[in-house]
PDB file of C-alpha atoms in Angstrom:
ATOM      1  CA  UNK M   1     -21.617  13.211  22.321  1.00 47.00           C
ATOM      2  CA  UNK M   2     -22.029  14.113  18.719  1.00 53.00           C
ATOM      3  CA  UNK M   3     -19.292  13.861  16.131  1.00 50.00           C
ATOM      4  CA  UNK M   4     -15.989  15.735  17.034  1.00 51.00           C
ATOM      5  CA  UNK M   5     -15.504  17.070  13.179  1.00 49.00           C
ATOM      6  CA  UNK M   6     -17.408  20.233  13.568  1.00 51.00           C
ATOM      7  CA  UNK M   7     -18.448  21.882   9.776  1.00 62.00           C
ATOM      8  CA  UNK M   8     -15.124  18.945   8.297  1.00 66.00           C
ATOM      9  CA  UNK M   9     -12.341  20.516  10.743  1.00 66.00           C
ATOM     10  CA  UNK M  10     -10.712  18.079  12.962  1.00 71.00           C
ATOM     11  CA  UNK M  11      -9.050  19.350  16.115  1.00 69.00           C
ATOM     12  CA  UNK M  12      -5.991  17.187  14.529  1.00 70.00           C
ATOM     13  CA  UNK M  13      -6.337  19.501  11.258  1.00 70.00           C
ATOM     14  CA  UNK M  14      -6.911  22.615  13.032  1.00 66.00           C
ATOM     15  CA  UNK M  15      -3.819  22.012  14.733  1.00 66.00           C
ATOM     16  CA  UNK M  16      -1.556  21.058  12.165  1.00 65.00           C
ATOM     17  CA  UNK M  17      -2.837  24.690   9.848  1.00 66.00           C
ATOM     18  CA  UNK M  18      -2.374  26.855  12.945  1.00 65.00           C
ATOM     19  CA  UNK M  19       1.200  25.146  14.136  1.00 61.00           C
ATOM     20  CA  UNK M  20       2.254  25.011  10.375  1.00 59.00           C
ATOM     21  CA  UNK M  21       1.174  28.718  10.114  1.00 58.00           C
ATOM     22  CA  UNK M  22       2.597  29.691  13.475  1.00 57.00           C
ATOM     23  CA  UNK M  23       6.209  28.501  11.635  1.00 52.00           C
ATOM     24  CA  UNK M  24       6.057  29.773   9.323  1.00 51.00           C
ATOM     25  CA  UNK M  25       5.810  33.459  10.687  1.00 51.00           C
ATOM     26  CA  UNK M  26       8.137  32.790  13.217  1.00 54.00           C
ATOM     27  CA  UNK M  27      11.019  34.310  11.229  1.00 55.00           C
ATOM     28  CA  UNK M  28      10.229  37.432   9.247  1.00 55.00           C
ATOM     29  CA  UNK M  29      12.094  38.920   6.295  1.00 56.00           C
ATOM     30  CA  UNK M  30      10.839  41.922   4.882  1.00 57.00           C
ATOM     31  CA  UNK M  31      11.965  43.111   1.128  1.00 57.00           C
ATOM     32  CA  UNK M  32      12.548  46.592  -0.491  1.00 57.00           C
ATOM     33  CA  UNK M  33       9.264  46.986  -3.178  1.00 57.00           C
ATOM     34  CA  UNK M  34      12.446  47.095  -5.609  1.00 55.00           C
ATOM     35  CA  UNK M  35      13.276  43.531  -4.881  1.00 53.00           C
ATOM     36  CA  UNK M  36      10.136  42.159  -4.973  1.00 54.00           C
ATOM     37  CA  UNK M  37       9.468  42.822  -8.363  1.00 55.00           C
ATOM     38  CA  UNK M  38      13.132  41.369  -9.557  1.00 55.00           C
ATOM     39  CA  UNK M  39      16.657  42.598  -9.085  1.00 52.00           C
ATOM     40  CA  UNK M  40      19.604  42.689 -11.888  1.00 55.00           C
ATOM     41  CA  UNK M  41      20.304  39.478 -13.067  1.00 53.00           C
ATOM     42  CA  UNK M  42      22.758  38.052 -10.693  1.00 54.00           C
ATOM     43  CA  UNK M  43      22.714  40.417  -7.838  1.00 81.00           C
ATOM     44  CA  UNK M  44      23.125  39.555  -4.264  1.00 85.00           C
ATOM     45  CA  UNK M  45      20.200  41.195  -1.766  1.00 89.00           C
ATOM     46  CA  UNK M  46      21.950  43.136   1.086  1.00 92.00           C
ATOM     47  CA  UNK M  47      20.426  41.546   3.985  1.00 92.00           C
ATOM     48  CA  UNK M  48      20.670  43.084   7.678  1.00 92.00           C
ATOM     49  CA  UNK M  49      20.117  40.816  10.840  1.00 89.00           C
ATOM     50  CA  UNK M  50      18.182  42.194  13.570  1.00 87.00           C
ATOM     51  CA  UNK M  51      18.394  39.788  16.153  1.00 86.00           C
ATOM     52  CA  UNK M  52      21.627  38.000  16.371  1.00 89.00           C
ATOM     53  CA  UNK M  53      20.569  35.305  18.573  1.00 87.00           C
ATOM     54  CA  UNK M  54      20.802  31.150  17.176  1.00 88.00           C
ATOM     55  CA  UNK M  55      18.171  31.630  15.049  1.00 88.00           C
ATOM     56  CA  UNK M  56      19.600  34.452  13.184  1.00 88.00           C
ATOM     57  CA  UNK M  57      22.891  33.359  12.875  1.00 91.00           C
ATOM     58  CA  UNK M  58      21.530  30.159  11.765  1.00 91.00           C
ATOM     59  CA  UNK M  59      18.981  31.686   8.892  1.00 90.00           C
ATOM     60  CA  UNK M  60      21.623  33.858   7.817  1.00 91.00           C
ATOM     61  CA  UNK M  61      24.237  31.127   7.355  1.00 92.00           C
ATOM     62  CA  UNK M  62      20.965  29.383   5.302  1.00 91.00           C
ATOM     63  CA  UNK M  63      20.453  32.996   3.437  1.00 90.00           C
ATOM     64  CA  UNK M  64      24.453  32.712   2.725  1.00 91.00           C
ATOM     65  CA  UNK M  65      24.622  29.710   1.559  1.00 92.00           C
ATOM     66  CA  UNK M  66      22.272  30.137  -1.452  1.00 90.00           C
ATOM     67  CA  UNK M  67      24.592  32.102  -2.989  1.00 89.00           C
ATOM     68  CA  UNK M  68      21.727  34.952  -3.378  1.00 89.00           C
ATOM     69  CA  UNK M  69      22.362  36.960  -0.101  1.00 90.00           C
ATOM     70  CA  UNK M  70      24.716  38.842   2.060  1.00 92.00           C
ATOM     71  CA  UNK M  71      24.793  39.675   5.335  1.00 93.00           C
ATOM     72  CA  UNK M  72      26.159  43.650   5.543  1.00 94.00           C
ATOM     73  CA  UNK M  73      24.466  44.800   9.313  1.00 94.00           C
ATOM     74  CA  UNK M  74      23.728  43.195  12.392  1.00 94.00           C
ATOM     75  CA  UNK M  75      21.402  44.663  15.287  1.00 90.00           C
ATOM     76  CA  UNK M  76      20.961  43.877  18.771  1.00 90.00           C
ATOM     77  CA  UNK M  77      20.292  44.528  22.254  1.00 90.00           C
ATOM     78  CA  UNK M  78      23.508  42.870  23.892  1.00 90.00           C
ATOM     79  CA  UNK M  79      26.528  44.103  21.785  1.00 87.00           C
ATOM     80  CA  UNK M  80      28.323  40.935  23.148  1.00 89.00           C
ATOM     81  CA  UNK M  81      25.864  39.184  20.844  1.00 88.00           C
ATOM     82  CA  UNK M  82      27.246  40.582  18.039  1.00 88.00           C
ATOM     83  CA  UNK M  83      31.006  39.123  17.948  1.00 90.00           C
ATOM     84  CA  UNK M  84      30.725  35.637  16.932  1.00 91.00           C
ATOM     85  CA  UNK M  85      28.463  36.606  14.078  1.00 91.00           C
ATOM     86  CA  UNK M  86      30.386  39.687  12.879  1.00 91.00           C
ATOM     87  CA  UNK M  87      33.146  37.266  12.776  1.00 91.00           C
ATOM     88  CA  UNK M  88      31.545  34.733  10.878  1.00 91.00           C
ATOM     89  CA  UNK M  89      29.820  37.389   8.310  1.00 91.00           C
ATOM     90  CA  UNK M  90      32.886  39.529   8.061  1.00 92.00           C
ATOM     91  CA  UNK M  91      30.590  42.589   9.010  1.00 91.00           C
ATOM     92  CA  UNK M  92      32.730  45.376  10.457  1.00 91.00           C
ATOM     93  CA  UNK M  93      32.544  46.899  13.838  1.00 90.00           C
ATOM     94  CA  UNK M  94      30.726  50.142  12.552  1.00 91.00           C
ATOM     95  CA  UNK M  95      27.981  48.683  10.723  1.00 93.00           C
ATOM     96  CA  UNK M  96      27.194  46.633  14.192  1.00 92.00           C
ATOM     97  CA  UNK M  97      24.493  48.028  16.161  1.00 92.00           C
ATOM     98  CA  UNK M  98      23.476  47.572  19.412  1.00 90.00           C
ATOM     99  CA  UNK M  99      20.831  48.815  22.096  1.00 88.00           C
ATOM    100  CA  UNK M 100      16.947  49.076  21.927  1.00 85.00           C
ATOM    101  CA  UNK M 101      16.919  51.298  19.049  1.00 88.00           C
ATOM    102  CA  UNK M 102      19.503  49.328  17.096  1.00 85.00           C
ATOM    103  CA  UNK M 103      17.533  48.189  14.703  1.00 80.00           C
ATOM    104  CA  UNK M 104      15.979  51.703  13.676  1.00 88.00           C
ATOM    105  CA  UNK M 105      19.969  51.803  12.498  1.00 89.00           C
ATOM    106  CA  UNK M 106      19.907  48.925   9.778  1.00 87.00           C
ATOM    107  CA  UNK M 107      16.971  50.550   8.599  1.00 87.00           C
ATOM    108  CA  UNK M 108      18.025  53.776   7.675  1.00 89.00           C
ATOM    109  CA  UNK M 109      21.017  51.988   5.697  1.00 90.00           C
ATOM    110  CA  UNK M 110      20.459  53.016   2.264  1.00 89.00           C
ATOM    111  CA  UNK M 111      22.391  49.413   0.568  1.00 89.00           C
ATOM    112  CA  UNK M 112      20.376  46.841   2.739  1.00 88.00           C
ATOM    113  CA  UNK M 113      17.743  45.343   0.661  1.00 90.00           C
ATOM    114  CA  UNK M 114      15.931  43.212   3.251  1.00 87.00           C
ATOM    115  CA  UNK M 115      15.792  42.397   6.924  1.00 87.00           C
ATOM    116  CA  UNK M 116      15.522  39.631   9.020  1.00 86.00           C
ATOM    117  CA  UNK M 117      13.577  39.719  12.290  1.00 83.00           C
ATOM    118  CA  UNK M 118      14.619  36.960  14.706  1.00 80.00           C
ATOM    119  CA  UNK M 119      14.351  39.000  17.913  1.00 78.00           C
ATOM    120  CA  UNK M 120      11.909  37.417  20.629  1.00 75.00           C
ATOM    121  CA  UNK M 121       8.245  37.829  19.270  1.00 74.00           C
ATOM    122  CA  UNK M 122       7.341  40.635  21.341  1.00 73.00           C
ATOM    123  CA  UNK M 123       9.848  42.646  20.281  1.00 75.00           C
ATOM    124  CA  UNK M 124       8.602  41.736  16.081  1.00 71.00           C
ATOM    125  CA  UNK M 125       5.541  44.031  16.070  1.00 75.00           C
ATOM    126  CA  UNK M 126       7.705  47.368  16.287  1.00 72.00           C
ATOM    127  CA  UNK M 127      10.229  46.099  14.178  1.00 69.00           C
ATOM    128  CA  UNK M 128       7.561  45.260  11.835  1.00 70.00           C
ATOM    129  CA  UNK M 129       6.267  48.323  11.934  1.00 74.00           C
ATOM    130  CA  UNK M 130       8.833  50.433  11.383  1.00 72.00           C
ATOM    131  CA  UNK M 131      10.395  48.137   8.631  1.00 74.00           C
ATOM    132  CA  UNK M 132       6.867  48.510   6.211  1.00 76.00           C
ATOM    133  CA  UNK M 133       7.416  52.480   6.710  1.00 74.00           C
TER     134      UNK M 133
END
């Protein structure tokens, strides 16, 4: 059998670029065009959460903690999902969503800035979609 490096790609590379790539795109954040370009000096971004779940709990405590972001709207499917992190963001009941279309509802809020997509990955596409318009 000839050499297992085919054109200086290792199976051992190619896996470590695809599962380092696959990572990194497992959480999505989309910005307003405002915000990519800078904000006020200073300035918190309004984030929204859709998908309350442990991993977006957990990136928004991260996104919290840098002093740089707020959490101000929370989507999901199961509005039982919603009360521990409500509670821990301070977000108020009516700026809660929940339901398949939840998250059409913390995109039509004119103060969030950005969103973060930590439902399960087959939900992402839609949401991605509908975030860029």
């Amino acid at each position: 059998m000839k050499d297992a490096n085919v054109k200086g790609v290792s199976r051992r590379k190619f896996l470590k670029k695809t599962s380092t790539a696959a990572a990194a795109i497992s959480t999505i954040s989309l910005l307003r065009p405002q915000h990519v370009f800078g904000s006020r000096a200073n300035s918190k971004i309004n984030v929204g959460i859709i998908g309350t779940g442990g991993r977006g709990v957990r990136d928004g405590q991260n996104l919290v903690k840098t002093d740089k972001a707020q959490i101000v709207a929370l989507a999901d499917y199961f509005d039982f999902q919603m009360k521990k992190p409500a509670n821990l963001f301070g977000i108020e009941h009516p700026r809660c969503f929940s339901g398949l279309d939840a998250y059409k509802e913390v995109l039509a809020l004119k103060d969030v800035d950005a969103v973060l997509l930590t439902t399960p990955p087959y939900f992402r596409p839609m949401h991605f979609e509908d975030s860029v318009k």
